């Protein structure tokens, strides 16, 4: 027999109530919430334990289900002498026999269900402190969707007024500061600002149970989107009363870290089974649709024949298993950078969820909340990108690279590989499959040999892609990389050319053909049409020309990757590489990028088509003139300012110089352009470069968090 699960280890005293983010996928995050009864890994669900009726005991939750934290109700304990006295005497953990994280609610939910309750805010908070809970909850005002706007406003106001007395009464016990405001998202944001200004540990979103019961997911998600920006980023967000696994991927993708619910037992009482795809009634089951330890050896028929308590016990265990498994799946998805993929898959399971999905995906980027969500996404991910829609380009995880390309990409110099280009036009290669260097590179080279000023683009399911970026994730790693005829309607192409600033140029489409001869004649025809004259095919005969085009394509690729991923103005890159050279691999891919004097600036990554700076590259960027000096009229650059700069304090400096990571709490300032997953330069307070790395946070988060790694340092500038 395996040994019983040991009790948790308390966190360090000074870390109690702190939240640390270990990994993130946009707003979704894998975190650790530190408490005296262990470190809770998030996203997590706190199953509701009723101290009077424990269908699954808290002890079983810990021992058998591996649950790290539960929630119970302080008001019920306070109200019943037989619970209250032992709780005060020996503490809540002993009362319910649970060694992990215990969160308590305050009685607000009872006031929503039953009307008035008999306890005041300060008294119930002090009581929670006295019984030793890990996170207490103040007495907030439940703002039901069916209340009037005046009542919502009053609820927000009263909750905010009670915040400071609650914090005093908690005497250092970490406290939940619920966000209220009914259906008015401006009020919700106001509530987030008011509550965020107080020293709460966690912010639950309250008053949403009726929305979930009414399957009003569009309103629910719009609310979460709206308030996210107004909440302190270093505190976990909790969705009060959310326990249906179907909602987890969405909520997590929108930044929710904690859930609590009694759904596992409430649904079980009704004979219903929770699944990530929806709810199933026991009466409709011939077979179990998934494996479950709790169901081993019994058929649906057998469970139907059980008495009510026995049946509820089994189904509650199944529901808890499914709930925990779906959360584990979500955490794994965050780990892999695939939470939006999972949310999309789930959106197909339920019509109301699908509507909510569409409401997020269809929103224009001008919406402030959605653009914050998009900006938080990593530009690139590893591995294959799965999508199920015909037009997934607005999925937030895929949208960011499109938006960044719009902002940072500029065409290459018109002069081209031989310095003599002048007839600019766009040639779109369509219906070709990745890897495009295999399917179309010969034709791209032919095009450039015949017209050095042509701009070869690839039509992909994610929109137009400059050929220079042909190997980048996500474009090259979609499940389907080739466009189909149906993807190529005029409006779409027009919009894409607009996005990339190419709408004023003549445009031609070259359709992929297996037969090389056919493709070559299409290229020739396009050049012929554009140049309005005979074309000189003798240029194709000279090997030196082919070599020059290859070199130019490599430089173009480096210039565009540094622009897209490092925010480097391409004017600088073209200058630096003018006489530079590339070290090539045996398979003909660029390994290292060197300047004329042999300085190694960067290396392309084969895995995701991105580019990694070297320390020399970081020094080069640090010494470059600022964007305003570059953006001269007529330049082909984008006026880009280079990677964001973070200043760290003198305690961190020696560590950064040795290549060690930057931790939160040591940063003095960060450029507002800082984004998670993107490169940054690290300077000391005098502005000297001391290292470079990949930020895990944006500028706001950089300054707000107090625990965890802020920048993964790639290399440091050693002391002389
Ligand atoms: N449980 C479910 N909803 C709520 C809420 O709005 N406030 C509190 N305190 N508990 C809840």
XYZ file of C-alpha atoms and ligand atoms in Angstrom:
731
model
C 0.000 0.000 0.000
C 1.266 3.491 -0.788
C 2.055 5.748 2.156
C -0.498 8.429 3.035
C -0.084 11.879 1.568
C 2.100 13.886 3.959
C 0.939 17.166 5.449
C 1.983 20.261 3.508
C 4.997 22.315 4.452
C 4.263 25.896 5.458
C 5.675 28.579 3.179
C 8.236 31.041 4.492
C 6.658 33.403 7.016
C 7.380 36.470 4.873
C 5.748 34.871 1.795
C 2.312 34.265 3.325
C -0.323 35.638 0.973
C 2.056 36.191 -1.952
C 1.364 34.977 -5.465
C 4.117 33.942 -7.816
C 3.727 33.180 -11.507
C 5.765 30.254 -12.793
C 4.635 30.184 -16.380
C 2.087 31.976 -18.483
C 0.179 31.802 -21.701
C -1.194 35.283 -22.299
C -3.320 36.110 -19.280
C -3.452 32.459 -18.268
C -0.890 31.655 -15.647
C 0.548 28.782 -13.671
C 1.079 30.167 -10.198
C 1.875 29.453 -6.604
C -0.110 30.997 -3.796
C 1.881 30.880 -0.569
C 0.191 30.029 2.731
C 0.985 28.670 6.177
C -0.656 25.411 5.067
C 1.264 24.841 1.907
C 1.721 26.363 -1.492
C -1.375 26.140 -3.623
C -0.634 25.495 -7.290
C -2.941 27.472 -9.548
C -5.196 27.365 -11.501
C -6.917 25.452 -8.725
C -10.420 24.674 -7.598
C -11.364 24.883 -3.946
C -14.111 22.297 -3.519
C -16.804 23.495 -1.136
C -16.909 21.580 2.141
C -20.065 21.873 4.188
C -18.901 21.317 7.769
C -22.289 19.745 8.584
C -22.605 17.329 5.665
C -19.392 16.084 4.104
C -20.405 13.936 1.119
C -16.701 13.628 0.438
C -14.754 14.397 3.591
C -12.062 17.049 3.563
C -9.611 14.357 4.660
C -10.485 12.220 1.640
C -10.066 15.274 -0.587
C -6.527 15.655 0.719
C -5.511 12.003 0.914
C -7.234 10.491 -2.070
C -7.939 13.289 -4.500
C -4.788 15.341 -3.893
C -6.798 18.549 -3.399
C -4.470 21.343 -2.195
C -7.113 23.730 -0.878
C -10.799 23.739 0.047
C -13.347 26.418 0.850
C -15.842 26.270 3.658
C -18.266 28.677 5.198
C -17.253 30.691 8.232
C -20.810 31.911 8.769
C -22.161 28.365 9.177
C -19.394 27.595 11.673
C -19.954 30.874 13.534
C -23.692 30.234 13.744
C -23.595 26.723 15.151
C -22.202 26.462 18.672
C -21.202 22.856 18.140
C -18.893 23.975 15.324
C -17.959 27.395 16.616
C -16.544 26.335 19.964
C -14.204 23.607 18.667
C -13.161 25.842 15.768
C -12.130 28.574 18.200
C -10.533 26.044 20.492
C -8.463 24.002 18.004
C -8.664 25.854 14.716
C -10.444 25.244 11.451
C -7.926 22.706 10.125
C -8.548 20.382 13.027
C -12.292 20.961 12.980
C -12.646 19.718 9.436
C -9.600 17.435 9.581
C -7.825 18.998 6.623
C -4.106 19.866 6.573
C -4.066 21.941 3.348
C -5.120 25.483 2.471
C -8.451 26.457 4.020
C -10.315 29.412 2.550
C -13.542 30.568 4.173
C -16.456 32.550 2.823
C -18.189 35.108 4.957
C -21.919 34.558 4.728
C -22.548 36.800 1.724
C -23.768 33.827 -0.280
C -26.212 32.909 2.522
C -27.533 36.459 2.419
C -28.110 36.014 -1.330
C -29.959 32.713 -0.788
C -31.835 33.404 2.453
C -31.940 37.202 2.755
C -30.538 38.824 5.869
C -27.819 37.242 7.956
C -27.022 37.868 11.592
C -23.406 38.882 11.498
C -21.496 42.055 10.727
C -18.448 42.424 8.478
C -15.833 43.007 11.187
C -17.100 40.272 13.454
C -17.099 37.564 10.781
C -13.656 38.581 9.501
C -12.192 38.573 13.004
C -13.779 35.186 13.586
C -12.074 33.816 10.458
C -8.768 35.122 11.749
C -9.412 33.582 15.171
C -10.091 30.117 13.772
C -6.846 30.243 11.757
C -8.043 30.172 8.171
C -5.486 30.673 5.395
C -7.633 33.090 3.408
C -10.660 34.867 4.870
C -13.439 36.706 3.029
C -14.951 40.040 3.963
C -18.708 40.473 4.008
C -19.387 41.871 0.544
C -22.746 42.761 -0.996
C -23.940 40.220 -3.557
C -25.006 42.230 -6.627
C -27.524 40.052 -8.454
C -28.010 40.554 -12.204
C -31.726 41.307 -11.635
C -31.081 44.230 -9.249
C -31.422 47.829 -10.379
C -28.351 49.842 -11.443
C -28.782 51.910 -8.254
C -28.630 48.742 -6.165
C -25.513 47.582 -8.023
C -23.884 50.935 -7.378
C -24.845 50.785 -3.715
C -23.471 47.227 -3.492
C -20.131 48.329 -4.926
C -20.004 51.316 -2.588
C -20.903 49.401 0.562
C -18.466 46.600 -0.278
C -15.697 49.170 -0.795
C -16.533 50.938 2.486
C -16.249 47.658 4.335
C -12.837 46.858 2.812
C -10.578 48.772 5.162
C -12.342 47.690 8.411
C -12.199 44.104 7.138
C -8.464 44.355 6.535
C -7.936 45.646 10.086
C -10.113 42.877 11.532
C -8.206 40.223 9.574
C -5.055 41.116 11.524
C -2.728 39.917 8.811
C -4.763 36.931 7.627
C -4.790 37.113 3.795
C -8.173 38.385 2.700
C -10.484 38.014 -0.294
C -11.660 41.362 -1.690
C -14.666 40.546 -3.916
C -15.504 42.551 -7.031
C -19.188 43.393 -7.402
C -21.222 45.570 -9.776
C -23.974 43.445 -11.331
C -24.047 43.599 -15.106
C -22.563 47.060 -15.420
C -18.970 46.565 -16.518
C -18.031 50.180 -15.818
C -19.192 49.637 -12.260
C -17.285 46.369 -12.155
C -14.158 48.249 -13.205
C -14.795 50.862 -10.547
C -15.173 48.080 -7.999
C -11.889 46.556 -9.213
C -10.141 49.899 -8.790
C -11.573 50.513 -5.308
C -10.876 47.006 -4.040
C -7.535 46.806 -5.853
C -6.350 49.861 -3.956
C -6.742 48.000 -0.630
C -4.297 45.365 0.560
C -6.292 42.261 -0.317
C -4.510 39.024 -1.197
C -7.018 37.690 -3.744
C -9.848 39.207 -5.750
C -12.875 36.982 -6.283
C -15.455 38.041 -8.838
C -18.748 37.950 -6.970
C -22.427 37.967 -7.844
C -21.963 35.728 -10.892
C -23.644 32.501 -9.796
C -26.975 33.518 -11.411
C -25.137 34.278 -14.665
C -23.627 30.800 -14.713
C -26.939 29.192 -13.775
C -28.578 31.122 -16.621
C -25.773 30.093 -19.011
C -25.115 33.770 -19.729
C -21.487 33.141 -20.661
C -21.119 36.032 -23.088
C -21.882 38.524 -20.311
C -19.750 36.600 -17.865
C -16.653 36.611 -20.066
C -17.136 40.213 -21.118
C -17.136 41.111 -17.420
C -13.887 39.245 -16.730
C -12.287 40.870 -19.767
C -13.417 44.296 -18.642
C -12.030 44.188 -15.114
C -8.756 42.364 -15.673
C -6.769 45.531 -16.383
C -8.016 47.287 -13.255
C -6.988 44.566 -10.862
C -3.482 44.438 -9.397
C -1.730 41.860 -11.610
C 0.156 40.295 -8.703
C -3.026 39.016 -7.019
C -4.896 35.874 -8.046
C -8.374 36.239 -9.536
C -11.023 33.878 -8.209
C -14.401 33.140 -9.793
C -16.829 32.724 -6.918
C -19.082 29.699 -7.396
C -17.681 28.546 -10.740
C -17.287 24.785 -10.802
C -18.404 23.528 -14.200
C -15.298 22.156 -15.910
C -16.654 23.280 -19.263
C -15.920 26.876 -18.268
C -12.363 26.382 -17.013
C -10.338 26.759 -20.247
C -12.126 29.998 -21.106
C -11.932 31.483 -17.641
C -8.256 30.558 -17.337
C -7.480 32.022 -20.759
C -9.078 35.244 -19.501
C -6.820 35.301 -16.431
C -8.776 33.460 -13.714
C -6.549 31.598 -11.230
C -8.990 30.142 -8.693
C -12.399 28.532 -8.693
C -14.629 27.221 -5.942
C -17.785 25.270 -6.161
C -20.145 22.778 -4.674
C -21.192 21.729 -8.195
C -19.512 18.339 -7.810
C -21.995 17.412 -5.069
C -25.022 19.486 -6.140
C -25.005 17.930 -9.609
C -24.440 14.475 -8.092
C -27.573 14.872 -5.965
C -29.516 15.437 -9.193
C -27.978 12.360 -10.828
C -25.894 14.508 -13.149
C -22.301 14.028 -14.227
C -20.034 16.960 -15.034
C -17.815 16.635 -18.078
C -15.605 19.152 -19.872
C -18.054 18.993 -22.770
C -21.222 19.520 -20.753
C -23.475 17.710 -18.299
C -24.792 14.167 -18.673
C -27.720 12.663 -16.767
C -27.224 9.201 -15.311
C -30.620 8.177 -16.680
C -29.323 8.584 -20.234
C -26.239 6.448 -19.843
C -25.791 2.933 -21.176
C -22.028 3.086 -20.707
C -19.614 5.355 -18.876
C -18.233 7.770 -21.466
C -14.815 7.982 -19.761
C -12.731 5.908 -17.375
C -12.934 6.782 -13.683
C -11.457 5.171 -10.592
C -14.701 5.880 -8.732
C -16.729 3.913 -11.286
C -14.626 0.819 -11.495
C -16.688 -2.354 -11.258
C -20.105 -0.678 -11.557
C -22.313 -0.021 -14.565
C -24.689 2.948 -14.950
C -27.510 0.459 -14.363
C -26.007 -0.554 -11.032
C -25.560 3.063 -9.913
C -29.156 3.862 -10.876
C -30.260 1.055 -8.602
C -28.414 2.417 -5.558
C -30.054 4.327 -2.742
C -29.867 8.141 -3.011
C -26.941 8.629 -0.623
C -24.837 5.906 -2.138
C -25.528 7.162 -5.653
C -24.736 10.739 -4.696
C -21.492 9.616 -3.059
C -20.314 7.838 -6.205
C -21.355 10.588 -8.604
C -19.837 13.313 -6.405
C -16.527 11.458 -6.542
C -16.786 11.094 -10.318
C -17.597 14.794 -10.628
C -14.661 15.755 -8.464
C -12.330 13.511 -10.469
C -13.516 15.007 -13.754
C -13.247 18.540 -12.386
C -9.701 18.013 -11.155
C -8.698 16.262 -14.375
C -9.946 19.132 -16.516
C -8.024 21.613 -14.390
C -4.906 19.497 -14.813
C -5.517 19.519 -18.555
C -5.843 23.307 -18.469
C -2.600 23.657 -16.518
C -0.852 21.446 -19.046
C -2.308 23.566 -21.854
C -0.964 26.737 -20.216
C 2.378 25.031 -19.863
C 2.391 24.254 -23.584
C 1.050 27.664 -24.608
C -2.175 26.105 -25.839
C -4.926 27.375 -23.563
C -6.702 29.161 -26.419
C -6.594 26.005 -28.482
C -8.292 24.176 -25.638
C -10.858 26.949 -25.162
C -11.624 26.817 -28.861
C -12.078 23.040 -28.741
C -14.467 23.401 -25.790
C -16.389 26.187 -27.496
C -17.669 23.616 -29.971
C -19.341 21.613 -27.201
C -22.074 24.016 -26.181
C -24.070 26.560 -28.141
C -24.006 29.227 -25.421
C -20.292 28.779 -24.945
C -19.875 29.048 -28.682
C -21.714 32.381 -28.670
C -19.429 33.594 -25.910
C -16.414 32.446 -27.932
C -17.632 34.328 -30.987
C -18.204 37.455 -28.946
C -14.537 37.431 -27.945
C -13.131 36.447 -31.306
C -15.270 38.838 -33.348
C -14.364 41.902 -31.338
C -12.184 44.364 -33.077
C -8.727 44.993 -31.753
C -9.597 48.585 -31.009
C -11.407 47.359 -27.917
C -9.045 48.253 -25.092
C -9.643 45.119 -23.065
C -9.195 42.735 -25.950
C -6.071 44.512 -27.171
C -4.562 44.102 -23.680
C -5.374 40.407 -23.920
C -3.819 40.158 -27.373
C -0.671 42.033 -26.338
C -0.116 39.656 -23.450
C 0.188 36.663 -25.781
C 3.571 35.236 -26.658
C 4.377 36.032 -30.275
C 5.493 32.481 -30.893
C 4.871 29.034 -29.530
C 6.522 25.717 -30.012
C 5.191 22.903 -32.102
C 2.104 22.440 -34.192
C -0.754 24.925 -34.000
C -4.182 23.363 -34.040
C -7.294 25.255 -34.901
C -10.725 24.213 -35.917
C -12.234 27.273 -37.494
C -12.159 28.398 -41.058
C -10.814 31.786 -40.050
C -9.024 31.633 -36.739
C -6.932 34.721 -37.312
C -8.574 36.674 -34.510
C -7.928 34.058 -31.870
C -5.946 36.092 -29.325
C -2.952 33.753 -29.326
C -2.635 34.068 -33.102
C -3.672 37.690 -33.374
C -0.681 39.152 -31.565
C 1.865 38.254 -34.210
C -0.412 39.686 -36.888
C -0.811 42.925 -34.969
C 2.924 43.118 -34.295
C 3.690 42.511 -37.948
C 1.394 45.365 -38.852
C 3.195 47.621 -36.420
C 6.784 46.591 -37.107
C 7.134 45.165 -40.582
C 8.306 47.328 -43.478
C 9.206 46.299 -47.054
C 12.871 45.661 -47.806
C 14.923 48.344 -49.605
C 13.592 48.906 -53.096
C 17.071 48.659 -54.580
C 17.116 44.905 -53.950
C 20.017 42.467 -54.292
C 21.785 44.268 -57.154
C 21.172 47.855 -56.050
C 19.145 48.528 -59.195
C 15.566 47.663 -58.325
C 12.897 50.245 -59.099
C 9.569 48.674 -60.142
C 7.910 47.838 -56.861
C 5.112 45.284 -56.881
C 3.761 42.587 -54.650
C 3.722 38.954 -55.771
C 1.564 36.718 -53.615
C 2.345 33.015 -53.731
C -0.894 31.173 -53.030
C -2.004 27.629 -52.170
C 1.583 26.505 -51.526
C 2.301 24.320 -48.537
C 4.984 24.854 -45.870
C 7.904 24.539 -45.623
C 7.764 27.268 -48.201
C 11.499 27.337 -48.723
C 10.956 23.916 -50.258
C 7.757 24.585 -52.177
C 8.428 28.049 -53.627
C 11.951 29.282 -52.923
C 13.206 28.635 -56.456
C 10.364 30.708 -57.844
C 10.882 33.464 -55.287
C 14.513 33.662 -56.369
C 13.549 33.729 -60.011
C 11.148 36.556 -59.296
C 13.853 38.562 -57.535
C 16.438 37.850 -60.199
C 14.039 39.216 -62.791
C 12.858 42.094 -60.622
C 14.966 42.968 -57.554
C 12.282 45.327 -56.224
C 9.484 42.741 -56.141
C 8.071 41.869 -52.738
C 7.310 38.167 -52.500
C 4.560 37.339 -50.031
C 2.943 34.038 -49.071
C -0.810 33.641 -48.677
C -1.327 31.581 -45.510
C -4.457 30.736 -43.522
C -3.283 33.398 -41.040
C -3.042 36.039 -43.718
C -0.193 37.354 -45.819
C 3.334 36.561 -44.728
C 6.458 38.178 -46.162
C 8.651 35.479 -47.684
C 11.475 36.635 -45.399
C 9.530 35.138 -42.481
C 8.608 31.875 -44.190
C 9.753 29.581 -41.368
C 8.234 31.349 -38.363
C 5.796 29.860 -35.905
C 2.793 29.997 -35.922
C 2.540 30.456 -39.719
C 4.771 27.541 -40.700
C 3.350 25.252 -38.007
C -0.402 25.430 -38.568
C -2.212 22.165 -39.052
C -3.020 23.377 -42.529
C -0.416 25.743 -43.960
C -1.624 26.124 -47.527
C -4.377 28.524 -48.466
C -7.366 27.273 -50.393
C -9.076 29.137 -53.161
C -11.878 30.036 -50.782
C -9.445 31.837 -48.456
C -8.411 34.229 -51.161
C -11.354 36.522 -51.676
C -10.587 40.040 -52.869
C -11.698 41.759 -49.682
C -9.434 39.593 -47.597
C -6.411 40.236 -49.779
C -7.164 43.941 -49.881
C -7.422 44.069 -46.080
C -4.203 42.136 -45.717
C -2.317 44.441 -48.080
C -3.662 47.379 -46.066
C -2.480 45.780 -42.845
C 1.057 45.496 -44.157
C 1.115 48.926 -45.799
C 1.238 47.490 -49.327
C -2.183 48.515 -50.580
C -0.844 51.183 -52.941
C 1.387 48.792 -54.848
C 0.417 46.682 -57.846
C -0.381 43.125 -56.794
C -0.247 39.768 -58.565
C -1.126 36.297 -57.430
C 1.023 33.334 -58.443
C -0.744 30.049 -57.809
C 1.369 27.145 -56.762
C 1.766 24.357 -59.272
C 3.539 21.051 -58.812
C 5.107 21.487 -62.227
C 8.131 23.747 -61.928
C 7.944 24.839 -65.559
C 4.389 26.113 -65.096
C 5.356 28.077 -62.021
C 8.362 29.602 -63.730
C 6.270 30.782 -66.618
C 3.772 32.304 -64.168
C 6.606 34.211 -62.513
C 7.888 35.372 -65.881
C 4.418 36.454 -66.925
C 3.936 38.491 -63.759
C 7.282 40.250 -64.152
C 6.581 40.838 -67.800
C 3.181 42.365 -67.050
C 4.579 44.621 -64.341
C 7.624 45.880 -66.204
C 5.687 46.626 -69.383
C 8.527 45.486 -71.526
C 10.585 42.518 -72.546
C 12.285 40.802 -69.680
C 15.912 39.889 -69.748
C 16.186 36.198 -68.949
C 19.981 36.170 -69.295
C 20.213 37.404 -65.734
C 19.188 33.884 -64.717
C 22.301 32.351 -66.233
C 24.863 33.897 -63.932
C 25.700 31.905 -60.784
C 26.990 35.038 -59.071
C 23.500 36.542 -59.376
C 21.959 33.482 -57.743
C 24.460 33.772 -54.930
C 23.711 37.477 -54.503
C 19.960 36.815 -54.326
C 20.480 34.092 -51.714
C 22.610 36.378 -49.573
C 20.098 39.178 -49.928
C 17.244 36.853 -48.920
C 19.166 35.839 -45.800
C 19.729 39.475 -44.859
C 16.112 40.306 -45.518
C 15.087 37.468 -43.263
C 17.370 38.662 -40.447
C 16.181 42.261 -40.829
C 12.538 41.193 -40.668
C 12.990 38.803 -37.761
C 14.870 41.381 -35.741
C 12.133 43.905 -36.526
C 9.277 41.547 -35.666
C 10.705 39.833 -32.613
C 13.190 42.346 -31.201
C 11.629 45.625 -32.409
C 14.834 46.601 -34.236
C 14.444 49.143 -36.989
C 15.398 47.346 -40.193
C 17.480 50.332 -41.334
C 19.975 49.383 -38.622
C 20.040 45.737 -39.564
C 20.558 46.374 -43.278
C 23.393 48.739 -42.351
C 25.018 46.313 -39.937
C 24.789 43.439 -42.402
C 25.833 45.367 -45.516
C 29.260 43.801 -45.496
C 28.538 41.170 -42.893
C 28.298 37.467 -43.440
C 26.320 34.448 -42.345
C 27.665 31.204 -40.982
C 25.640 28.466 -42.629
C 24.746 25.001 -41.423
C 25.391 21.891 -43.497
C 21.725 21.914 -44.502
C 21.956 25.413 -45.898
C 20.247 27.266 -43.033
C 21.713 30.381 -41.416
C 23.408 29.543 -38.090
C 25.093 32.774 -37.038
C 24.783 36.354 -38.190
C 28.017 38.308 -38.225
C 28.869 41.931 -38.992
C 31.765 42.914 -41.270
C 34.193 42.822 -38.355
C 33.031 39.352 -37.363
C 30.820 40.357 -34.420
C 28.195 37.662 -33.852
C 24.904 39.579 -33.419
C 22.245 36.904 -33.397
C 21.301 33.385 -34.431
C 18.058 32.273 -36.034
C 16.230 29.499 -34.190
C 15.291 26.509 -36.270
C 12.585 25.336 -33.863
C 10.225 28.290 -34.183
C 11.860 30.464 -36.838
C 12.535 33.150 -34.223
C 15.863 34.800 -33.571
C 18.094 34.857 -30.491
C 20.282 37.807 -29.649
C 23.822 37.296 -28.457
C 25.453 39.508 -25.840
C 27.315 41.268 -28.660
C 23.977 41.794 -30.357
C 22.557 43.288 -27.169
C 25.529 45.659 -26.963
C 25.006 46.638 -30.599
C 21.354 47.458 -29.898
C 22.160 49.332 -26.713
C 24.588 51.576 -28.606
C 22.230 52.334 -31.500
C 20.756 55.805 -31.911
C 17.190 56.161 -30.659
C 14.178 55.696 -32.930
C 13.596 59.416 -33.371
C 17.069 59.766 -34.920
C 16.348 56.926 -37.322
C 12.937 57.713 -38.636
C 14.130 60.112 -41.274
C 11.873 60.829 -44.227
C 12.341 58.343 -47.042
C 13.840 55.667 -44.830
C 12.375 52.211 -45.173
C 12.564 51.588 -41.438
C 9.603 51.573 -39.137
C 10.981 54.000 -36.539
C 11.270 51.114 -34.110
C 12.922 51.757 -30.784
C 14.636 48.422 -30.173
C 13.987 46.024 -27.331
C 12.501 47.324 -24.089
C 14.992 48.364 -21.434
C 14.652 47.374 -17.777
C 16.670 49.111 -15.073
C 17.569 47.042 -12.028
C 18.973 48.077 -8.667
C 22.526 47.654 -7.446
C 21.732 44.505 -5.447
C 20.743 42.695 -8.627
C 23.612 44.003 -10.775
C 26.369 41.516 -9.814
C 23.953 38.608 -10.341
C 22.787 39.819 -13.754
C 26.398 40.343 -14.814
C 26.994 36.676 -13.985
C 24.019 35.695 -16.131
C 21.616 34.970 -13.244
C 17.906 35.723 -13.527
C 16.304 38.996 -12.406
C 13.788 38.526 -9.597
C 10.808 40.720 -8.856
C 11.538 43.382 -6.286
C 14.859 44.418 -7.889
C 13.540 46.382 -10.861
C 13.695 50.170 -10.800
C 11.821 50.829 -14.026
C 10.722 49.150 -17.239
C 9.847 50.521 -20.676
C 6.149 50.407 -21.412
C 6.933 48.357 -24.539
C 8.036 45.395 -22.401
C 6.044 42.235 -23.222
C 6.123 38.708 -21.847
C 8.237 36.382 -23.944
C 10.071 39.205 -25.701
C 13.753 40.155 -25.433
C 14.860 43.042 -23.243
C 18.066 44.835 -22.356
C 18.997 45.054 -18.687
C 20.761 48.182 -17.459
C 21.936 49.456 -14.098
C 20.692 52.727 -12.656
C 23.335 54.659 -14.643
C 22.009 53.220 -17.915
C 24.988 50.922 -18.473
C 24.142 47.618 -20.176
C 24.680 44.722 -17.762
C 22.843 41.909 -19.505
C 19.957 40.838 -21.706
C 17.196 38.294 -21.448
C 13.604 37.353 -22.089
C 11.010 39.086 -19.955
C 8.299 37.019 -18.327
C 6.075 40.016 -17.672
C 4.928 43.385 -18.988
C 6.049 46.689 -17.490
C 3.144 46.918 -15.078
C 3.663 43.392 -13.792
C 7.407 43.951 -13.596
C 6.887 46.569 -10.905
C 3.885 44.982 -9.162
C 4.972 41.430 -8.369
C 7.000 40.795 -5.231
C 7.973 37.203 -5.797
C 9.302 35.114 -8.671
C 11.466 35.447 -11.753
C 10.930 38.622 -13.767
C 13.523 38.174 -16.530
C 15.190 35.010 -17.699
C 18.665 36.339 -18.277
C 20.408 34.973 -21.363
C 23.786 36.502 -20.701
C 25.450 39.162 -18.566
C 28.156 41.714 -19.238
C 30.929 40.470 -16.956
C 32.833 42.903 -14.784
C 36.077 43.953 -16.449
N -20.139 32.922 -3.351
C -20.711 32.998 -4.575
N -20.863 34.301 -4.928
C -20.369 35.041 -3.924
C -20.230 36.455 -3.726
O -20.612 37.277 -4.545
N -19.653 36.834 -2.542
C -19.210 35.941 -1.613
N -18.625 36.394 -0.509
N -19.351 34.628 -1.783
C -19.908 34.186 -2.928
